[in-house]
Each structure stands twice: as C-alpha cells, then as structure tokens.
mmCIF file of N, CA, C and O in Angstrom:
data_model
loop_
_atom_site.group_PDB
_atom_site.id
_atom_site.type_symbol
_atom_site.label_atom_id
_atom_site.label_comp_id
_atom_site.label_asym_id
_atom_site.label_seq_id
_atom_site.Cartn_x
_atom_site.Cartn_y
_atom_site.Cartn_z
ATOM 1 N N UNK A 1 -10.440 1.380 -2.789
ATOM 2 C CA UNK A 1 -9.905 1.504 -1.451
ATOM 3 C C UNK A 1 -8.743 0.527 -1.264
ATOM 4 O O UNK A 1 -8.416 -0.448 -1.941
ATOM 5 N N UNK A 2 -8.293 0.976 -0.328
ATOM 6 C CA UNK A 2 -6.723 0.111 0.165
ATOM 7 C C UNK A 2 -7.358 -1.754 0.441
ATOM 8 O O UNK A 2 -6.931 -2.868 0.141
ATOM 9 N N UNK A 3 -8.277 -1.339 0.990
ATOM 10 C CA UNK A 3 -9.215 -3.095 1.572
ATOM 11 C C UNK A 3 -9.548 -3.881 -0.022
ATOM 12 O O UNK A 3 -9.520 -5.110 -0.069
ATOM 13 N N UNK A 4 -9.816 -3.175 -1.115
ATOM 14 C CA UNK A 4 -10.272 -3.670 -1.785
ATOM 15 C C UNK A 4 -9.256 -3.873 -2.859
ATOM 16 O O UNK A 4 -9.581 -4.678 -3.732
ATOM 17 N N UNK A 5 -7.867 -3.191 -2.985
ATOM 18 C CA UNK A 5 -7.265 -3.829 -3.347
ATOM 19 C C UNK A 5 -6.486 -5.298 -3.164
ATOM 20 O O UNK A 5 -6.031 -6.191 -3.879
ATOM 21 N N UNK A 6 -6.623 -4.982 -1.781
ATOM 22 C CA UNK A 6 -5.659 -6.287 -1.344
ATOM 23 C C UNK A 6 -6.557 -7.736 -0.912
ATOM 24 O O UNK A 6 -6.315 -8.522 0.004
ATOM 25 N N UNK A 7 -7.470 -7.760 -1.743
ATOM 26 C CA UNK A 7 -8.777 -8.768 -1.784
ATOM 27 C C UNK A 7 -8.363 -9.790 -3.285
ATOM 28 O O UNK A 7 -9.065 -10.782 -3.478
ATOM 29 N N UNK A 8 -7.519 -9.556 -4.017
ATOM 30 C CA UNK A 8 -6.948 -10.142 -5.111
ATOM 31 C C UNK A 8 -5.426 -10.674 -4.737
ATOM 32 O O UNK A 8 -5.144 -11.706 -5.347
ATOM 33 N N UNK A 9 -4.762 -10.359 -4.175
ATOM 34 C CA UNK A 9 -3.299 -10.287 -3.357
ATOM 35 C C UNK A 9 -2.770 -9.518 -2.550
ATOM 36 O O UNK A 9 -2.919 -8.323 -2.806
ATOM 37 N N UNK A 10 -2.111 -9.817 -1.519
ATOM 38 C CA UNK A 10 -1.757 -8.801 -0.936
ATOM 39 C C UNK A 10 -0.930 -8.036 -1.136
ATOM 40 O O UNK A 10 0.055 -8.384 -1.787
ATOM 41 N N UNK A 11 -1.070 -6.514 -0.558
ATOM 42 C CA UNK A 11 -0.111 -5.341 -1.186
ATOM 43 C C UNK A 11 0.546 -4.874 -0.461
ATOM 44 O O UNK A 11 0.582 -4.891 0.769
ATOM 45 N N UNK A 12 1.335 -4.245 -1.476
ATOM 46 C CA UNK A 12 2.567 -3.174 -0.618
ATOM 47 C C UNK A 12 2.239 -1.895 -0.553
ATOM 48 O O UNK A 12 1.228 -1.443 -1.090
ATOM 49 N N UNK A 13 3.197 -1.105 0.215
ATOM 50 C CA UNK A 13 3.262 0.239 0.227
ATOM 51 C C UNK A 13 2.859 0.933 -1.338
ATOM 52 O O UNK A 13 2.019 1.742 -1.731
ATOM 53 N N UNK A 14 3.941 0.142 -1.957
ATOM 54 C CA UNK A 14 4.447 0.644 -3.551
ATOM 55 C C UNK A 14 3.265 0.513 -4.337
ATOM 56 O O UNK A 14 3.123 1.473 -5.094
ATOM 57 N N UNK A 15 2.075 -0.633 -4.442
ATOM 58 C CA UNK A 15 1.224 -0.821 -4.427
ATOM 59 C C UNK A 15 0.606 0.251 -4.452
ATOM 60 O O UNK A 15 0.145 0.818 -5.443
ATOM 61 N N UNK A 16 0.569 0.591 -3.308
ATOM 62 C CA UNK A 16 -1.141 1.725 -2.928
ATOM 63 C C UNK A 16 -0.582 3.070 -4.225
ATOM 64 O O UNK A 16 -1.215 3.552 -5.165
ATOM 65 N N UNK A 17 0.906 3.351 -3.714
ATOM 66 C CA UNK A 17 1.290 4.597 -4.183
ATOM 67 C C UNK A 17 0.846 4.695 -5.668
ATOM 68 O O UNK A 17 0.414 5.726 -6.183
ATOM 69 N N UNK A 18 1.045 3.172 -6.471
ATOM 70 C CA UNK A 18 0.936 3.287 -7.847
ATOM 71 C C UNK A 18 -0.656 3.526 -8.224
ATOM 72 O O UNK A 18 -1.093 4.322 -9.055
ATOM 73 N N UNK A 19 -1.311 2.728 -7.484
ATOM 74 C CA UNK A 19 -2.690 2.441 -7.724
ATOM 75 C C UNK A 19 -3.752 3.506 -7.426
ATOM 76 O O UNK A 19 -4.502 3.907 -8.316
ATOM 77 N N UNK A 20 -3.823 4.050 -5.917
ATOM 78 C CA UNK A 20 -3.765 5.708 -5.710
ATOM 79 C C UNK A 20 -3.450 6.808 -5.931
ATOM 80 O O UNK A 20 -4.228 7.710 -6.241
ATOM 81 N N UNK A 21 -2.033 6.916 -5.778
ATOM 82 C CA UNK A 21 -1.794 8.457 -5.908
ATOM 83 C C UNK A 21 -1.262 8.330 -7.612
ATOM 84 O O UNK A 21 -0.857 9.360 -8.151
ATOM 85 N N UNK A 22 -1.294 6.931 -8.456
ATOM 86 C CA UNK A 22 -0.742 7.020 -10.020
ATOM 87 C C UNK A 22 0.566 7.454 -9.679
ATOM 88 O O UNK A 22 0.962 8.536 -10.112
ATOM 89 N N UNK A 23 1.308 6.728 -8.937
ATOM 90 C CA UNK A 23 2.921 7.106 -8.891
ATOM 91 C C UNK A 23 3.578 6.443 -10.499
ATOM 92 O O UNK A 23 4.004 5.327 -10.200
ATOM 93 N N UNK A 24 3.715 6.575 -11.362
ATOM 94 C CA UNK A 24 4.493 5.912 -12.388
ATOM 95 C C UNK A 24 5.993 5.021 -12.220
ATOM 96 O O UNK A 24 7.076 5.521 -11.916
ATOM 97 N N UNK A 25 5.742 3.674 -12.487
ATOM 98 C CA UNK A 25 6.466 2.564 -12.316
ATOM 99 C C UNK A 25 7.620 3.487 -13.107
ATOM 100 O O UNK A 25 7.335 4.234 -14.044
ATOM 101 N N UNK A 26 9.159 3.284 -12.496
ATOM 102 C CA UNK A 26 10.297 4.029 -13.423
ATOM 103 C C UNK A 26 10.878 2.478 -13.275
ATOM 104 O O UNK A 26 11.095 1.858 -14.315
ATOM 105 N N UNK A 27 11.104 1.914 -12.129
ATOM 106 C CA UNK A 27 12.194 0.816 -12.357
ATOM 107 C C UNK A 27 11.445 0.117 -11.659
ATOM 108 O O UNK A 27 10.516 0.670 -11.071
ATOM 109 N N UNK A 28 11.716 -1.725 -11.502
ATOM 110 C CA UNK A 28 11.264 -2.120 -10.277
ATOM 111 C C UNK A 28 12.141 -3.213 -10.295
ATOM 112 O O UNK A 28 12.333 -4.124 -11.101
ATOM 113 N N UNK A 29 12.856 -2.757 -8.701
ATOM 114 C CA UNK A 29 13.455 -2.892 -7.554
ATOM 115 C C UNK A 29 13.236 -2.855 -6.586
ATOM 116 O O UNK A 29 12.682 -1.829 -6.192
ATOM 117 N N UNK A 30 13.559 -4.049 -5.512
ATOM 118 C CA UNK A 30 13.190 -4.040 -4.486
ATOM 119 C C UNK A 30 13.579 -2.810 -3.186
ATOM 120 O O UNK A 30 13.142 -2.693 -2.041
ATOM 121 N N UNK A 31 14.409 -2.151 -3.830
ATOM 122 C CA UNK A 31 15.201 -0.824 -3.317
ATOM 123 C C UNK A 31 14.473 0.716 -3.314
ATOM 124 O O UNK A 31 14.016 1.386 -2.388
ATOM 125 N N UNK A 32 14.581 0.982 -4.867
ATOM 126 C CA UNK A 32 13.233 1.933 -5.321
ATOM 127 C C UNK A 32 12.674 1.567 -6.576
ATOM 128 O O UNK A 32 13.271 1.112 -7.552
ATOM 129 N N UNK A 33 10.985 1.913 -6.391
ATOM 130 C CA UNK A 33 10.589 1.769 -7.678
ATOM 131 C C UNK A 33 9.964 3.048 -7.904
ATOM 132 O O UNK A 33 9.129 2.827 -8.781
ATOM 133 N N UNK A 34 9.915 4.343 -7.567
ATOM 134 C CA UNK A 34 9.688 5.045 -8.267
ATOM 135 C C UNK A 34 10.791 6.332 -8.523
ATOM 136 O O UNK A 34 11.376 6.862 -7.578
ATOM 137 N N UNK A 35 10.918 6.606 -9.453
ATOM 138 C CA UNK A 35 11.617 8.193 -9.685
ATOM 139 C C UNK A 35 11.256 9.252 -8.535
ATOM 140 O O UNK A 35 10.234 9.937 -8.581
ATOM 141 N N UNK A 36 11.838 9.292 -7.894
ATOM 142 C CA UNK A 36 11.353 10.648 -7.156
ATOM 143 C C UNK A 36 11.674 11.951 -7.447
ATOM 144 O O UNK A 36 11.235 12.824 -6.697
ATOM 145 N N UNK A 37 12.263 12.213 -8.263
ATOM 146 C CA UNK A 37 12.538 13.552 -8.644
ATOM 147 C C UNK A 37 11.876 13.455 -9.857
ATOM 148 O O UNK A 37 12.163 14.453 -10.518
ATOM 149 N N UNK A 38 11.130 12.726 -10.457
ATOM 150 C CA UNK A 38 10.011 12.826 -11.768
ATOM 151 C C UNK A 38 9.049 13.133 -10.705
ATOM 152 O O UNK A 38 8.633 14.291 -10.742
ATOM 153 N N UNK A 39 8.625 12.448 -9.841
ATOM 154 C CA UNK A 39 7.307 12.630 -8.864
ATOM 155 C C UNK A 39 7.861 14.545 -8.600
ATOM 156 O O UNK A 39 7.806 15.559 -9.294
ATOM 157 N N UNK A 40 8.221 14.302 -7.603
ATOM 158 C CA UNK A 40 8.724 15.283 -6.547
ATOM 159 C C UNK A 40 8.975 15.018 -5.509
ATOM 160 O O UNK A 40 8.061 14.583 -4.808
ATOM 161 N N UNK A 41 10.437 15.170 -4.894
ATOM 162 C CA UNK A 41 10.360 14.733 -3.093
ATOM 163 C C UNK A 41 9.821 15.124 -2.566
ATOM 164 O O UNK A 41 9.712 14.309 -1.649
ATOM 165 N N UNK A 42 9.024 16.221 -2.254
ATOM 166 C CA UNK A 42 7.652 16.938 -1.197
ATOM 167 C C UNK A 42 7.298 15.795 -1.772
ATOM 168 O O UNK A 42 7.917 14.755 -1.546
ATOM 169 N N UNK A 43 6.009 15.870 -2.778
ATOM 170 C CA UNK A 43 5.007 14.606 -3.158
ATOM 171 C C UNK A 43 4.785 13.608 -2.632
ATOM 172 O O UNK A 43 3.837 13.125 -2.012
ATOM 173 N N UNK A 44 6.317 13.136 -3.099
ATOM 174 C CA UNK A 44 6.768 11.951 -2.897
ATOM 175 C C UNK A 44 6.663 11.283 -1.423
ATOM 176 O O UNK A 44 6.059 10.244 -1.154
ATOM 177 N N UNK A 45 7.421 12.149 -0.487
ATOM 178 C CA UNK A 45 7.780 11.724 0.650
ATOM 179 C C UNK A 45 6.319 11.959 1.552
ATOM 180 O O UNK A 45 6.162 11.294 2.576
ATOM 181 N N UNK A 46 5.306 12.904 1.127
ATOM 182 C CA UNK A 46 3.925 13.220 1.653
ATOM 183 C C UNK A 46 3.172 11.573 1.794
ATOM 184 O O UNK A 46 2.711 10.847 2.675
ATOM 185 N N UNK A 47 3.347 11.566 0.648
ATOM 186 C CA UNK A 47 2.583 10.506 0.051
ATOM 187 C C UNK A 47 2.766 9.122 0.308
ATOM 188 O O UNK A 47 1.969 8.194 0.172
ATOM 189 N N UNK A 48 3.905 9.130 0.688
ATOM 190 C CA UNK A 48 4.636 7.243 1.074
ATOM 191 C C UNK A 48 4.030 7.518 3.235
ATOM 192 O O UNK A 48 3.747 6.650 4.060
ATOM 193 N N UNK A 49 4.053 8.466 3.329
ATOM 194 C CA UNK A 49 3.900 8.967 5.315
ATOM 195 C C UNK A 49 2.391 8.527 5.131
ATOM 196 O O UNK A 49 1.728 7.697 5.755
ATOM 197 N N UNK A 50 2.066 9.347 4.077
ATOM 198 C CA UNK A 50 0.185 8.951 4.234
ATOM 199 C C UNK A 50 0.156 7.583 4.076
ATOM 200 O O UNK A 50 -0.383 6.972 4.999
ATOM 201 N N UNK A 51 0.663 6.828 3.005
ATOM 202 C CA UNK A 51 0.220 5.806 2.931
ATOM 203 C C UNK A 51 0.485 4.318 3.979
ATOM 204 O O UNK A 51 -0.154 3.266 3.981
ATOM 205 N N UNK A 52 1.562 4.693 4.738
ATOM 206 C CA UNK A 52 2.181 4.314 5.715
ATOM 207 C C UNK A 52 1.481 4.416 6.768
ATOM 208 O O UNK A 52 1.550 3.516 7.605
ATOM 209 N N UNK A 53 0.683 5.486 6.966
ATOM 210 C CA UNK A 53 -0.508 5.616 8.614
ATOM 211 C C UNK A 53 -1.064 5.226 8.011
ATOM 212 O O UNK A 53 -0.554 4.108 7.954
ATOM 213 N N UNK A 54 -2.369 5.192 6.961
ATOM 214 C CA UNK A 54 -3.389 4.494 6.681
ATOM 215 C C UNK A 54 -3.096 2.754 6.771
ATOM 216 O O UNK A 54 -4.068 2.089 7.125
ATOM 217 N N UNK A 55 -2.194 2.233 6.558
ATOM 218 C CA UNK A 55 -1.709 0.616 6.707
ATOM 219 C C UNK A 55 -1.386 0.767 8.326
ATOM 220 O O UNK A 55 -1.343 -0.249 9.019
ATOM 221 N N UNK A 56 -1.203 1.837 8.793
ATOM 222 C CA UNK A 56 -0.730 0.692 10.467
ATOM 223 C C UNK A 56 -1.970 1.620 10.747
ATOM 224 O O UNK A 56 -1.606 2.157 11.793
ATOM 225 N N UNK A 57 -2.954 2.031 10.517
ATOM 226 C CA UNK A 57 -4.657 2.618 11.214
ATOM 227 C C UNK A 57 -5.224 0.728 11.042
ATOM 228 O O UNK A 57 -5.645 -0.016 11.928
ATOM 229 N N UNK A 58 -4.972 0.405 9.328
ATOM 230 C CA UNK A 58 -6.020 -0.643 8.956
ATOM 231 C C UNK A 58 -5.534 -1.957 10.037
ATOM 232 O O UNK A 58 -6.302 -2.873 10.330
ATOM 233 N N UNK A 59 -4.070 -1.839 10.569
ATOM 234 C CA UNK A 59 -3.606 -3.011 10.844
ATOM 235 C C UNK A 59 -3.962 -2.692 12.501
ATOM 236 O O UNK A 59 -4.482 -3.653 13.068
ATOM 237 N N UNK A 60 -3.732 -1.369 13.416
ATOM 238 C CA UNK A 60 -4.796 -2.084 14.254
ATOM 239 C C UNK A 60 -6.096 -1.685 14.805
ATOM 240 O O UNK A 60 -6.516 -1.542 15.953
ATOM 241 N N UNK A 61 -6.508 -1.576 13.858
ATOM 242 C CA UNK A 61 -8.378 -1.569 13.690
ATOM 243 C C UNK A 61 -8.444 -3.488 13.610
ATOM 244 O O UNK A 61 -9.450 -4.167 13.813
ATOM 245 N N UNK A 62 -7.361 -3.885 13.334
ATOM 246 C CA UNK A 62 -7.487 -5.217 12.876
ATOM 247 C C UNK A 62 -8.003 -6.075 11.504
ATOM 248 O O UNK A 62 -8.296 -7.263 11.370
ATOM 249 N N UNK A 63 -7.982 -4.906 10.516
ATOM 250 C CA UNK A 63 -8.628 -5.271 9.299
ATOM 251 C C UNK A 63 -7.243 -5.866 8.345
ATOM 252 O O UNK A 63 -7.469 -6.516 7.325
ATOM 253 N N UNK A 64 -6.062 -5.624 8.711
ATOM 254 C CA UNK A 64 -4.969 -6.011 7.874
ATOM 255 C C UNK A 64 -3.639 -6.644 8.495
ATOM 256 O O UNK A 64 -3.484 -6.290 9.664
ATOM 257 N N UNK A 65 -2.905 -7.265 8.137
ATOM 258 C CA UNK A 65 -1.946 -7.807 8.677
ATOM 259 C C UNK A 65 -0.812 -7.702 7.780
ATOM 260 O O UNK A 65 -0.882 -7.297 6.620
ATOM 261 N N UNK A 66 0.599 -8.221 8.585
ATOM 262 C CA UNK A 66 1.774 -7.593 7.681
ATOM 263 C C UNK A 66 1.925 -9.058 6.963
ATOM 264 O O UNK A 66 1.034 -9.780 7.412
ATOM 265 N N UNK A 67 2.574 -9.620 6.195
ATOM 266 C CA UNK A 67 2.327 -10.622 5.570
ATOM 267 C C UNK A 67 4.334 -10.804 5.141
ATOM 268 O O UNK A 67 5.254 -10.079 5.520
ATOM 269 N N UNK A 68 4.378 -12.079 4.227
ATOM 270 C CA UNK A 68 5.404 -12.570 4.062
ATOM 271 C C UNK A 68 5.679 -10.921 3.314
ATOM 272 O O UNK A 68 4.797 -10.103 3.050
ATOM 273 N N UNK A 69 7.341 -10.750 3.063
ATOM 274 C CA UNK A 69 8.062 -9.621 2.177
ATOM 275 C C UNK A 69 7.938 -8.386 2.619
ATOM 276 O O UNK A 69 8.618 -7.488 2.122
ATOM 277 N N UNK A 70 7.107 -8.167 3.559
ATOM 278 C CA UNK A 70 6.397 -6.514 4.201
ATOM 279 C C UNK A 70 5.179 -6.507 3.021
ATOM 280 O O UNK A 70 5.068 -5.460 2.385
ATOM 281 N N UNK A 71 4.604 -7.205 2.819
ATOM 282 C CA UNK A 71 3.500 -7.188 1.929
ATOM 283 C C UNK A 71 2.219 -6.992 3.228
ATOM 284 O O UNK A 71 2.575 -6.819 4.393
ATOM 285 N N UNK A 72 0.738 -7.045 2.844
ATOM 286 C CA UNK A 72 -0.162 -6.559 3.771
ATOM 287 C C UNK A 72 -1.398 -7.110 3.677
ATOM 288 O O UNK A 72 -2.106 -6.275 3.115
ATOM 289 N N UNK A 73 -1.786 -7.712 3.837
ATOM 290 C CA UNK A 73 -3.151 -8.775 3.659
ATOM 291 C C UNK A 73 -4.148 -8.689 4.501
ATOM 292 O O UNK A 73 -3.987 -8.537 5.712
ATOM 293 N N UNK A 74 -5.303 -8.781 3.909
ATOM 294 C CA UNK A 74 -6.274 -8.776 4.826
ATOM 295 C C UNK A 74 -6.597 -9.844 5.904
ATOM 296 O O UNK A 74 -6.563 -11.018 5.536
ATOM 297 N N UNK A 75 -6.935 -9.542 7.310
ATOM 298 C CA UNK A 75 -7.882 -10.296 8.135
ATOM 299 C C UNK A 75 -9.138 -11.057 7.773
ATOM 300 O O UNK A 75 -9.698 -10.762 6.718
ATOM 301 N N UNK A 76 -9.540 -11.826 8.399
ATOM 302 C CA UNK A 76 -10.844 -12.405 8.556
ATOM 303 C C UNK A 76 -11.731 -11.146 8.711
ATOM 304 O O UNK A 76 -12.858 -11.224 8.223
ATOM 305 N N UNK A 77 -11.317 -9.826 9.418
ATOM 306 C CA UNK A 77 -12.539 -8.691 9.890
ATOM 307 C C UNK A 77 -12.560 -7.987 8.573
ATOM 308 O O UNK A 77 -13.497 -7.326 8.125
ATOM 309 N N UNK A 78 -11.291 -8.238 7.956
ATOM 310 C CA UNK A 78 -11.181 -6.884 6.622
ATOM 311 C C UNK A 78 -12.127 -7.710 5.617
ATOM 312 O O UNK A 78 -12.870 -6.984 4.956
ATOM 313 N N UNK A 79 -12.230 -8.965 5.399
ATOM 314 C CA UNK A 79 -12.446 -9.588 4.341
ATOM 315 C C UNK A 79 -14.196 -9.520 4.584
ATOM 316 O O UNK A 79 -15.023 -9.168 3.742
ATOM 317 N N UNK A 80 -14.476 -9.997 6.083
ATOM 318 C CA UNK A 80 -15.885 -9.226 6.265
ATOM 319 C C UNK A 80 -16.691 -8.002 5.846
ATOM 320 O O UNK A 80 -17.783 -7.632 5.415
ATOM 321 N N UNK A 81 -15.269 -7.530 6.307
ATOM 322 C CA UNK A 81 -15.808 -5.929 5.567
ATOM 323 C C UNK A 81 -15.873 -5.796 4.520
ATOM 324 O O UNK A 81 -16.869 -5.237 4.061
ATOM 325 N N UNK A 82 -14.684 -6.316 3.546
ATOM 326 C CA UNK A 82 -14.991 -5.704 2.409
ATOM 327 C C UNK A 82 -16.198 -6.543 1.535
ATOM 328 O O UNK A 82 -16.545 -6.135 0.426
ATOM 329 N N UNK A 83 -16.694 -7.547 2.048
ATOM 330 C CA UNK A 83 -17.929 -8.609 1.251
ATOM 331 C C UNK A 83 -18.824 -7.349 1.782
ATOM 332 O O UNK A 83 -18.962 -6.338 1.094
ATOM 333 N N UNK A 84 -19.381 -7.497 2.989
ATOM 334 C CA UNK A 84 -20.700 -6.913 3.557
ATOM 335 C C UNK A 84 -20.824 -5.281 3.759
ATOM 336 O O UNK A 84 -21.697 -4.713 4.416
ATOM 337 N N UNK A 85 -19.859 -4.734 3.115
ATOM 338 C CA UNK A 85 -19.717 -3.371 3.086
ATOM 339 C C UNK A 85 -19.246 -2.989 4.453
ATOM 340 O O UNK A 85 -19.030 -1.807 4.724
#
C-alpha cells in the first residue's frame, strides 16, 4: 500500500507509479522520469490522476502530509495505522 511504502522514506508521486502500477524507470529527472510513449499516454496520464487523488484522499483523512521536494510522509495517524493495522 501507498502507507506502507512511505514508512521507510517518504514518497513521491513517481514513487507510487514505479512501485504500483511497475512504471519502468527510462531517465531520472526531476522533469520526467518515465517514457510515456513506452508506457502509453492514456495509461500514463490515467495513472499519474489516480495516483494523485489517492495522495490528497490520504492527506486529508490526515494520514499523510506533503513534505520537503513535493515528497509525502506519513502523520502520527498514518504511522498508527500502519503499526496497528
């Protein structure tokens, strides 16, 4: 899950995409890091929207916060959660 990644460091967008949907690292830049026309722009652009509402659902449920870089870190409530299920 998105909570349980970001229990080791906090993550990015780019993050979830790689780790979830297996977006394949092409370059990394702070600009783009994935190929989108290896992905697909439908895919692609589906997939960065989803992952984008699920981070501002977690952030205000209050389980995540935006952090230094646009990076995303957990709360005191997320970190609850993710120990005690």
């Amino acid at each position: 899950s998105i909570l349980s990644m970001a229990m080791e460091n906090p993550i990015t967008n780019g993050d979830v995409l790689q780790h979830v949907y297996g977006f394949p690292v092409s370059r990394f830049t702070r600009a783009q890091r994935f190929d989108r026309d290896h992905i697909g722009v439908k895919r692609y652009l589906s997939a960065t929207s989803s992952v984008s509402r699920a981070l501002t659902r977690l952030r205000e449920r209050g389980l995540m916060r935006r952090g230094a870089w646009g990076n995303h870190e957990l709360t005191d409530a997320g970190w609850r959660l993710v120990r005690n299920g």
